[in-house]
JSON list of C-alpha atoms in Angstrom, two decimals:
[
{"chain": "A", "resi": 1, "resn": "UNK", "atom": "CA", "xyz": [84.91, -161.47, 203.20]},
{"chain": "A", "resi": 2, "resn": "UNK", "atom": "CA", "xyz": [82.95, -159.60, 205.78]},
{"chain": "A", "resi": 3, "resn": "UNK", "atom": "CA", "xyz": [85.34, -161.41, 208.42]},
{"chain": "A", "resi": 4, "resn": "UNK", "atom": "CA", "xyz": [88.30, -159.60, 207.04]},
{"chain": "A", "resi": 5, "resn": "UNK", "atom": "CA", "xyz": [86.71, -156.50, 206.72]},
{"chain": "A", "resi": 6, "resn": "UNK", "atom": "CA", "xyz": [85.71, -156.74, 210.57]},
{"chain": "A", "resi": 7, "resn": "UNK", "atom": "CA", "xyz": [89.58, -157.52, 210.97]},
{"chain": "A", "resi": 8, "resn": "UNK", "atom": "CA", "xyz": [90.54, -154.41, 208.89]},
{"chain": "A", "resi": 9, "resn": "UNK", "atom": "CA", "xyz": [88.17, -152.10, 210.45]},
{"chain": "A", "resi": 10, "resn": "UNK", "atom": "CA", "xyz": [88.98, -153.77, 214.17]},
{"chain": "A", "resi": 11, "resn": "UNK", "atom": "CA", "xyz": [92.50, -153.01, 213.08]},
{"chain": "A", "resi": 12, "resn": "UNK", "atom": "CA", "xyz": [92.57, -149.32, 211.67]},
{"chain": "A", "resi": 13, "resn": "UNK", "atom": "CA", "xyz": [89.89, -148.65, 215.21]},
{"chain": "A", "resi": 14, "resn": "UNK", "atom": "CA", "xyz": [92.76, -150.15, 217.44]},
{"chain": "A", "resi": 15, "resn": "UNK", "atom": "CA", "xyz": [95.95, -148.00, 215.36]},
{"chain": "A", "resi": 16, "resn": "UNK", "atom": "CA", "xyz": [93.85, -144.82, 215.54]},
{"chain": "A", "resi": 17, "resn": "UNK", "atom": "CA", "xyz": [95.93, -142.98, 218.52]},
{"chain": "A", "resi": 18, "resn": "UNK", "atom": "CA", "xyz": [96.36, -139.78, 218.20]},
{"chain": "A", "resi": 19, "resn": "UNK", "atom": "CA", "xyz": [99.93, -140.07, 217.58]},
{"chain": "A", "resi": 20, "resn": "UNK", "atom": "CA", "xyz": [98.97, -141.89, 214.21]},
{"chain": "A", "resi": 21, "resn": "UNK", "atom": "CA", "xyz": [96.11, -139.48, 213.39]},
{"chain": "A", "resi": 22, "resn": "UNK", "atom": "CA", "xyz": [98.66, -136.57, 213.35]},
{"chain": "A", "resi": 23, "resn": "UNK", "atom": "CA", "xyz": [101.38, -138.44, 211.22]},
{"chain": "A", "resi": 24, "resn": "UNK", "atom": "CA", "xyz": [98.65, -138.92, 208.64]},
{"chain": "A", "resi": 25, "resn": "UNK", "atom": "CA", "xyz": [97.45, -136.08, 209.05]},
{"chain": "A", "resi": 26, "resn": "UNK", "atom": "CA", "xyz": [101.14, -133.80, 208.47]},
{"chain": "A", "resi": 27, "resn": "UNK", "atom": "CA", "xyz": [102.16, -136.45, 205.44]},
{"chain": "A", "resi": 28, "resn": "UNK", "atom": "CA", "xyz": [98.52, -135.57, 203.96]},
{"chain": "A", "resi": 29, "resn": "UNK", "atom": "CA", "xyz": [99.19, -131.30, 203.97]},
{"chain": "A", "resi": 30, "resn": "UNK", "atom": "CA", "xyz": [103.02, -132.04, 203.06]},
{"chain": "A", "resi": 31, "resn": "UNK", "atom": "CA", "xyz": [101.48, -133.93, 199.92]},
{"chain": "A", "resi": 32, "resn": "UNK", "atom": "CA", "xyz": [98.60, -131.01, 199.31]},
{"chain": "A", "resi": 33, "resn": "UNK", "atom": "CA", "xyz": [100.43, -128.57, 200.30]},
{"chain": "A", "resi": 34, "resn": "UNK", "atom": "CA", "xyz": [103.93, -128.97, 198.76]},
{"chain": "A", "resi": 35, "resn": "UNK", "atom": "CA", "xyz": [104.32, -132.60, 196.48]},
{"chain": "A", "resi": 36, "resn": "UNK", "atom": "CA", "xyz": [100.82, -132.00, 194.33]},
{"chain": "A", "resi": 37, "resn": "UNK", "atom": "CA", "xyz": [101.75, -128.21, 193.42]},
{"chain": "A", "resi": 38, "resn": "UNK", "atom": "CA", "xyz": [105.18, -128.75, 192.49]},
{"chain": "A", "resi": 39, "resn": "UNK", "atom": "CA", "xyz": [104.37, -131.79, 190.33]},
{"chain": "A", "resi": 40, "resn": "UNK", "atom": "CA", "xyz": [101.31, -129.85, 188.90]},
{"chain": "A", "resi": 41, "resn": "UNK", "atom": "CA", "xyz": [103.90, -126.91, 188.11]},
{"chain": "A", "resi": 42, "resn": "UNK", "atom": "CA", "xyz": [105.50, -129.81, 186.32]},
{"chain": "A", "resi": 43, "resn": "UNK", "atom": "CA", "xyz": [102.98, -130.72, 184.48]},
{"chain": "A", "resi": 44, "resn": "UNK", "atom": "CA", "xyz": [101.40, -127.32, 183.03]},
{"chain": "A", "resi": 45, "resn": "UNK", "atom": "CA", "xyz": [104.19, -124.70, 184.07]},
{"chain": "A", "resi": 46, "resn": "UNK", "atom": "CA", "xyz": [102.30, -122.30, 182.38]},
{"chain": "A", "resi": 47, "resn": "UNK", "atom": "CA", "xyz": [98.57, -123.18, 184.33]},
{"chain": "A", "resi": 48, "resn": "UNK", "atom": "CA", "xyz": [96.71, -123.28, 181.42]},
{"chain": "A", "resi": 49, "resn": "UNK", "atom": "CA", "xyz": [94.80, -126.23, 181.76]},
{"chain": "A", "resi": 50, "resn": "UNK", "atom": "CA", "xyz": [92.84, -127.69, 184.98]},
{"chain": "A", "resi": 51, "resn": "UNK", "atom": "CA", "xyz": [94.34, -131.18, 185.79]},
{"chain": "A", "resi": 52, "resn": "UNK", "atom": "CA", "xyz": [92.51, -134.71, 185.58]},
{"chain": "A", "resi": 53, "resn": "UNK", "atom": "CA", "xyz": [92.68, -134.82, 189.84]},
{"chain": "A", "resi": 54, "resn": "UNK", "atom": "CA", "xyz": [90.43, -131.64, 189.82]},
{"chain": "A", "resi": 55, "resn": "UNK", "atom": "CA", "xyz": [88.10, -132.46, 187.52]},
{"chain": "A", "resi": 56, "resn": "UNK", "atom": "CA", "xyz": [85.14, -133.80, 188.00]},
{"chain": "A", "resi": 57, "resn": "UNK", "atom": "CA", "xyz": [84.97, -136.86, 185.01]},
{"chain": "A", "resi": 58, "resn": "UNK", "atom": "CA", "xyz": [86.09, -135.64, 181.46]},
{"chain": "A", "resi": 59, "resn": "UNK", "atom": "CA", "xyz": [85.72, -136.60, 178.31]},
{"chain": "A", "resi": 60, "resn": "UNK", "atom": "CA", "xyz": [87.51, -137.55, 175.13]},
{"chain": "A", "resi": 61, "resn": "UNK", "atom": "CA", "xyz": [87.77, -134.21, 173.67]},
{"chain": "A", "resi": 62, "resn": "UNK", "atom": "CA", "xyz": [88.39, -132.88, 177.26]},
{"chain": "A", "resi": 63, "resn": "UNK", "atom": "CA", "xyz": [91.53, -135.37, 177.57]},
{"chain": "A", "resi": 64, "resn": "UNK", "atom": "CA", "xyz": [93.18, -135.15, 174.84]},
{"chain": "A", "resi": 65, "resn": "UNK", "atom": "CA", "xyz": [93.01, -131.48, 174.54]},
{"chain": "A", "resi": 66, "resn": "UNK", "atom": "CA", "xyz": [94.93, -131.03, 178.05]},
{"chain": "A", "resi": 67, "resn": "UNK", "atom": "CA", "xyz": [97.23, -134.22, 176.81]},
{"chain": "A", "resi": 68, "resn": "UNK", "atom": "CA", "xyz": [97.93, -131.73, 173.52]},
{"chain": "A", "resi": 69, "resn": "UNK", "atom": "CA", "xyz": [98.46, -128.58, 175.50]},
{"chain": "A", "resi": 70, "resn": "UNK", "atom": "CA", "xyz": [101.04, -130.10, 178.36]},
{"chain": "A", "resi": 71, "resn": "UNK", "atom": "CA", "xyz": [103.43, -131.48, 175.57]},
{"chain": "A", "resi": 72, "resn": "UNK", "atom": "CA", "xyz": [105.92, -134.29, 176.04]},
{"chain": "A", "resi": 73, "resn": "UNK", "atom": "CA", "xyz": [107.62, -132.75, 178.95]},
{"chain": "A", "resi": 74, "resn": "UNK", "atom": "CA", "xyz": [103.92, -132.66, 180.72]},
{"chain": "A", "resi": 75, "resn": "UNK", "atom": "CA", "xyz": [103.02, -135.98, 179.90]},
{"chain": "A", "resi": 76, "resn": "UNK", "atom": "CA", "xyz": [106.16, -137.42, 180.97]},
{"chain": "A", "resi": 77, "resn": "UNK", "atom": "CA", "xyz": [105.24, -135.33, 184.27]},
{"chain": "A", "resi": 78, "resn": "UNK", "atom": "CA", "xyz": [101.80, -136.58, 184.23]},
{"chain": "A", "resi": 79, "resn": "UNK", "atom": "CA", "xyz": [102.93, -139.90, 183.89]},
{"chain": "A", "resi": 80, "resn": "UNK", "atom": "CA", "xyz": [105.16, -140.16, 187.52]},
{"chain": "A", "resi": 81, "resn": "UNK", "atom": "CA", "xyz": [102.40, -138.00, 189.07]},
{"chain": "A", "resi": 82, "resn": "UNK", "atom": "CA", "xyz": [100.06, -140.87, 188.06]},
{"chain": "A", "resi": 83, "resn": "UNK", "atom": "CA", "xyz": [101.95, -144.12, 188.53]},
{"chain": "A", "resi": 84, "resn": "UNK", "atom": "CA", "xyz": [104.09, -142.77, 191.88]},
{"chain": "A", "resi": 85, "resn": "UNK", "atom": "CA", "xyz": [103.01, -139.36, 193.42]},
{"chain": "A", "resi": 86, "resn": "UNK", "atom": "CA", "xyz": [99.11, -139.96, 193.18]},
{"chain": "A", "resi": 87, "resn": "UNK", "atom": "CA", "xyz": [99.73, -143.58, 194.42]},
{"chain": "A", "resi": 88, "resn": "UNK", "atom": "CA", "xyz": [101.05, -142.46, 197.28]},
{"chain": "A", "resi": 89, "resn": "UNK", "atom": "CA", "xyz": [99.00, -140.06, 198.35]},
{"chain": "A", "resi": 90, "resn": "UNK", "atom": "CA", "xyz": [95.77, -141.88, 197.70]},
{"chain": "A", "resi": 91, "resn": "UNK", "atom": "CA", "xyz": [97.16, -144.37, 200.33]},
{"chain": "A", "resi": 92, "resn": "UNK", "atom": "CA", "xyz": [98.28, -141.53, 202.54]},
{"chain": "A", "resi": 93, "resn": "UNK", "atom": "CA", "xyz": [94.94, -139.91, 202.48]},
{"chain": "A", "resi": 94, "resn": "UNK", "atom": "CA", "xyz": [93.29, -143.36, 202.82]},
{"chain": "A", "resi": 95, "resn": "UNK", "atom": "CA", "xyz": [94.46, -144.31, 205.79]},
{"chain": "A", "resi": 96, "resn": "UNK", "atom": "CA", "xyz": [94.22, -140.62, 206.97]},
{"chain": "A", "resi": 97, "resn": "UNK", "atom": "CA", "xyz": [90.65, -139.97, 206.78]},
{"chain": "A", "resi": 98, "resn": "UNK", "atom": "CA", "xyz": [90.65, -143.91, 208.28]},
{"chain": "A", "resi": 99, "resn": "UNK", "atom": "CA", "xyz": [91.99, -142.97, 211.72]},
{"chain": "A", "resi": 100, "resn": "UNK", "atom": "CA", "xyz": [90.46, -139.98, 211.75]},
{"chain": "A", "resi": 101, "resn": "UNK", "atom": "CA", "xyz": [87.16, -142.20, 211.07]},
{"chain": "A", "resi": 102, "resn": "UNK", "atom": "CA", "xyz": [88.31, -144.65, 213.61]},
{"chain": "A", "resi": 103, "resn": "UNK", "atom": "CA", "xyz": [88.81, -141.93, 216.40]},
{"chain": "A", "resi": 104, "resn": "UNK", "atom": "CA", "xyz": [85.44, -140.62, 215.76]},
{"chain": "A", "resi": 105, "resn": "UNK", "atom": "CA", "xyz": [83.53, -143.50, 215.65]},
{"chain": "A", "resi": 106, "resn": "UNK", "atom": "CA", "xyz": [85.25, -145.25, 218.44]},
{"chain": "A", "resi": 107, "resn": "UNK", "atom": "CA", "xyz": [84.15, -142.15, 220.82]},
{"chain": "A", "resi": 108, "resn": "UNK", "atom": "CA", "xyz": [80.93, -142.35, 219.66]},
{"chain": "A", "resi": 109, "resn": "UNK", "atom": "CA", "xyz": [79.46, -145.65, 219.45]},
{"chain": "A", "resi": 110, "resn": "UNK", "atom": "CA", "xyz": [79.55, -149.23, 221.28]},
{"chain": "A", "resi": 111, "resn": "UNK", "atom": "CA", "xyz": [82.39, -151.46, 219.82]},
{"chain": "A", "resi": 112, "resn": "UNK", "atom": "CA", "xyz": [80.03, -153.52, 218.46]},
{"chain": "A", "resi": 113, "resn": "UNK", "atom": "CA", "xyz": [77.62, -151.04, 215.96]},
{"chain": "A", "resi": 114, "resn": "UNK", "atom": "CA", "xyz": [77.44, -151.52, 212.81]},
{"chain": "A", "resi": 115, "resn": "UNK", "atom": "CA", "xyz": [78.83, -147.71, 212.09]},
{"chain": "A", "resi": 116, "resn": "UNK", "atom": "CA", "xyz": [82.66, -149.07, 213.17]},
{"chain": "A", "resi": 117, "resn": "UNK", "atom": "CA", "xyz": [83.06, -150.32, 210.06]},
{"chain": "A", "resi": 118, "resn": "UNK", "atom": "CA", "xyz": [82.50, -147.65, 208.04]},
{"chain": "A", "resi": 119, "resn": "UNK", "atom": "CA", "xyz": [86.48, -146.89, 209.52]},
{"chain": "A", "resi": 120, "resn": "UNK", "atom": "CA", "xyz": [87.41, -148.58, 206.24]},
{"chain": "A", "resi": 121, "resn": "UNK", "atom": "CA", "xyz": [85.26, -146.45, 203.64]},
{"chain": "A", "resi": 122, "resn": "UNK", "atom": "CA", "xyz": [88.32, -144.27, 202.75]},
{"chain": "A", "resi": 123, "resn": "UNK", "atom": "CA", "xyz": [89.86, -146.30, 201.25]},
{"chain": "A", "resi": 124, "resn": "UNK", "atom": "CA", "xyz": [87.25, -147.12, 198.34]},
{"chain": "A", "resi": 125, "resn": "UNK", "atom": "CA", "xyz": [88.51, -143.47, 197.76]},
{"chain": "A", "resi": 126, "resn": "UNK", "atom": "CA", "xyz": [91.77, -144.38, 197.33]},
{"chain": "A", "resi": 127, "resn": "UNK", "atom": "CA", "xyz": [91.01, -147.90, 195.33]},
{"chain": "A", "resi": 128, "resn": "UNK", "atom": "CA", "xyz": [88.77, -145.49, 192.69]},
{"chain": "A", "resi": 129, "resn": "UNK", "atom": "CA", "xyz": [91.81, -143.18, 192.61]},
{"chain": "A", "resi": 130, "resn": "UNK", "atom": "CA", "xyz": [94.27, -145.21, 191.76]},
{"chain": "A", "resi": 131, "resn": "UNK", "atom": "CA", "xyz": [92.08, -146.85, 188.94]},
{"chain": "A", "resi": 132, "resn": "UNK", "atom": "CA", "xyz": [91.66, -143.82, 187.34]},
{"chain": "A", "resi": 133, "resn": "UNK", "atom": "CA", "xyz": [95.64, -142.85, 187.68]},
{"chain": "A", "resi": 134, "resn": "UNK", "atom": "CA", "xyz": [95.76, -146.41, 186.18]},
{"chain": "A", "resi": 135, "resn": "UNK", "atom": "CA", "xyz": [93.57, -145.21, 183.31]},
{"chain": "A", "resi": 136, "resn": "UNK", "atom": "CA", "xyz": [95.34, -142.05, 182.13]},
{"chain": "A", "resi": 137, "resn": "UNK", "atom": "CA", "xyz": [98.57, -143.63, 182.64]},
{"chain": "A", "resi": 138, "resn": "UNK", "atom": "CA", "xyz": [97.61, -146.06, 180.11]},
{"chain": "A", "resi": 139, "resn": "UNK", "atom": "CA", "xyz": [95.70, -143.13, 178.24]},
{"chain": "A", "resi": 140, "resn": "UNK", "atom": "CA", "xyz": [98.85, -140.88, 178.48]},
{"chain": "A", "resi": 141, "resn": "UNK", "atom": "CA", "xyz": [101.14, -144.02, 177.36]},
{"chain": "A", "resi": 142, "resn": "UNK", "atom": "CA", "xyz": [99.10, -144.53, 174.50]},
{"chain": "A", "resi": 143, "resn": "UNK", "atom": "CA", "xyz": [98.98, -141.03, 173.43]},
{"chain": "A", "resi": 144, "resn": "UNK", "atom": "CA", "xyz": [98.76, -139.65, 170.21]},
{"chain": "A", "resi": 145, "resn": "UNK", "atom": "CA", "xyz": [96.47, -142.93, 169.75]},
{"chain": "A", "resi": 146, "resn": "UNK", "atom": "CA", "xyz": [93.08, -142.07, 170.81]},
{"chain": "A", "resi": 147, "resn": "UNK", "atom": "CA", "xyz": [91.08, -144.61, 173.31]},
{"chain": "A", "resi": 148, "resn": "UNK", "atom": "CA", "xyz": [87.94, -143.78, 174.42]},
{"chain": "A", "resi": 149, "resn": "UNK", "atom": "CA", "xyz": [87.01, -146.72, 176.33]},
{"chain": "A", "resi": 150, "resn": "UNK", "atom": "CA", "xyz": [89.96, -145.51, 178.80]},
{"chain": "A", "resi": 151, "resn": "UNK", "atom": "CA", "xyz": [88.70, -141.76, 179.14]},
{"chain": "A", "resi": 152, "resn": "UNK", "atom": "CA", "xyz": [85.29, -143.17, 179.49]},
{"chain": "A", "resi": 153, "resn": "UNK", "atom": "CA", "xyz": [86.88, -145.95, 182.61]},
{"chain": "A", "resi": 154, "resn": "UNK", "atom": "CA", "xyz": [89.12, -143.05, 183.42]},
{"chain": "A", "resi": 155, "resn": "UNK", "atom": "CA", "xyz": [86.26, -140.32, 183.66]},
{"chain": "A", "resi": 156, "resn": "UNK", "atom": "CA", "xyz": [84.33, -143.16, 185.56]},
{"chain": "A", "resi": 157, "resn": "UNK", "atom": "CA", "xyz": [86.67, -143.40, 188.24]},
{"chain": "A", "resi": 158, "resn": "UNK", "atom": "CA", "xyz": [87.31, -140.29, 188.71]},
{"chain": "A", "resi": 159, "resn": "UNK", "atom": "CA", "xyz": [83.19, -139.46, 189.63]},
{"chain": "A", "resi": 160, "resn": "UNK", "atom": "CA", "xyz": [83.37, -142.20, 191.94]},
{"chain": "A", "resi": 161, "resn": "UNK", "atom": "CA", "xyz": [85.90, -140.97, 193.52]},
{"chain": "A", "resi": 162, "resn": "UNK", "atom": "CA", "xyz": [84.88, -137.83, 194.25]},
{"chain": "A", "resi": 163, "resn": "UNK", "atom": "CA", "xyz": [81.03, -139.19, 194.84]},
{"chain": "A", "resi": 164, "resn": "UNK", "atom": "CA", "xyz": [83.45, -141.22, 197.75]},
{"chain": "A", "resi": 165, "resn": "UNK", "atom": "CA", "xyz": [84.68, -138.25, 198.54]},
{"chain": "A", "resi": 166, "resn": "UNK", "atom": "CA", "xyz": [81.34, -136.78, 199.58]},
{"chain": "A", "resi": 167, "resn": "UNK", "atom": "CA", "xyz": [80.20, -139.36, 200.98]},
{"chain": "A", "resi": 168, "resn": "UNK", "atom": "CA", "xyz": [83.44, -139.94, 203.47]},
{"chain": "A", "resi": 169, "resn": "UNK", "atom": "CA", "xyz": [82.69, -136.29, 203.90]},
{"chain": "A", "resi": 170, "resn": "UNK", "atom": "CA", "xyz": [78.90, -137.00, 205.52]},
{"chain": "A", "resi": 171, "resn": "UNK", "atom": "CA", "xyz": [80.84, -140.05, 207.10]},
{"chain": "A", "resi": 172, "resn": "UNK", "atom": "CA", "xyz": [83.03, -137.37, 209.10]},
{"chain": "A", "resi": 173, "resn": "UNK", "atom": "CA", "xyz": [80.31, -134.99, 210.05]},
{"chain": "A", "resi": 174, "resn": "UNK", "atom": "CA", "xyz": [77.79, -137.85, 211.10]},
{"chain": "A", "resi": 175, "resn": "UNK", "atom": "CA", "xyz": [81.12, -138.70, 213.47]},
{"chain": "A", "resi": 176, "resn": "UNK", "atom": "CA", "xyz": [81.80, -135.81, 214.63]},
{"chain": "A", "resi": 177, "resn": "UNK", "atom": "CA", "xyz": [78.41, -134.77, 215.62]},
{"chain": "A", "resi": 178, "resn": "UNK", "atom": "CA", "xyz": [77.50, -138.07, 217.37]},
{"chain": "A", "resi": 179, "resn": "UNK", "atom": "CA", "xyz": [81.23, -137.44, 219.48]},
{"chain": "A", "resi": 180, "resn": "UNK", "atom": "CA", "xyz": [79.70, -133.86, 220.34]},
{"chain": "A", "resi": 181, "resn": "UNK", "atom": "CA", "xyz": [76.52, -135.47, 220.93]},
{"chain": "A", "resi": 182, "resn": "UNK", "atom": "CA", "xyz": [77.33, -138.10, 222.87]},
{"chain": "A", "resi": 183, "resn": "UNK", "atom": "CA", "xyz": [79.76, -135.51, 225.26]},
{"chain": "A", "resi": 184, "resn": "UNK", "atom": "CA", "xyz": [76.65, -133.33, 225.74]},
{"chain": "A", "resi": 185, "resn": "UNK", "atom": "CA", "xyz": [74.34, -135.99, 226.85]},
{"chain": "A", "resi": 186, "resn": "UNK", "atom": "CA", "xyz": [76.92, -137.54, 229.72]},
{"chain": "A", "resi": 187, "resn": "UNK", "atom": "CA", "xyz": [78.23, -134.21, 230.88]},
{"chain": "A", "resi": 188, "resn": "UNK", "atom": "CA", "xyz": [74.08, -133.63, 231.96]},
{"chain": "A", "resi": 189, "resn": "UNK", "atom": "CA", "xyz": [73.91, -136.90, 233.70]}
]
């Protein structure tokens, strides 16, 4: 296990040009800028209700209420947002905070340090993400039924996710700054 996850970090380190960092980069803003609105004008045309992706965990009442208020049309929206569109941006934005990761870390530490590896953090993001799409697909599906496990599992996700999030977030700076550190220290040599 922790061979292939040297292999996998090794690997997104060595991919990380900068030709690959701006690909992932452009495909993440055409996704949040362009692919997420439209589908969430799909889902609530009206914007009444704030969406499961912005939320931070939900519950029951929570769920179902927005699952209510969107109608058939919504669901059915919710449901390809969920099982295609979110899919494919959580591994878009997965492997772009990755090289963007890899880029940092690579000009900041040794090739051996123990911080490399954190290159591959991302994409517990992603993984969480797609668990909880998983979940209100299946909620969604089930709908008018009421299952609370699968808001609880869903709800669950979705924190970790966005407690990934931060953390990725601390990730980036700690990168950044030791890149800017690092610079300052070798141009006073």
């Amino acid at each position: 296990m922790i061979q292939n996850l040297k292999r996998f970090s090794d690997y997104l380190r060595d991919a990380a040009s900068l030709k690959m960092i701006l690909l992932a980069f452009i495909a993440q803003v055409i996704f949040a800028v362009f692919i997420i609105p439209y589908s969430s004008s799909l889902i609530d045309p009206l914007k009444t209700q704030t969406l499961f992706e912005l939320r931070f965990g939900y519950n029951s009442t929570q769920t179902y209420g927005i699952l209510e208020a969107i109608g058939l049309k919504g669901r059915n929206a919710l449901l390809v947002y969920c099982l295609l569109i979110d899919l494919l941006y959580a591994i878009v934005y997965s492997i772009s905070f990755s090289m963007l990761l890899s880029l940092f870390f690579r000009n900041s530490f040794s090739k051996n340090h123990y911080f490399q590896w954190f290159n591959a953090f991302p994409f517990l993001i992603g993984i969480a993400d797609i668990f909880e799409n998983l979940s209100l697909a299946f909620i969604t599906i089930n709908y008018p039924e009421k299952i609370d496990f699968a808001v609880k599992l869903a709800s669950s996700f979705s924190l970790m996710k966005w407690g990934f999030m931060l953390y990725n977030l601390l990730l980036l700076l700690t990168g950044l700054f030791a890149w800017v550190l690092k610079i300052m220290v070798s141009r006073k040599r």
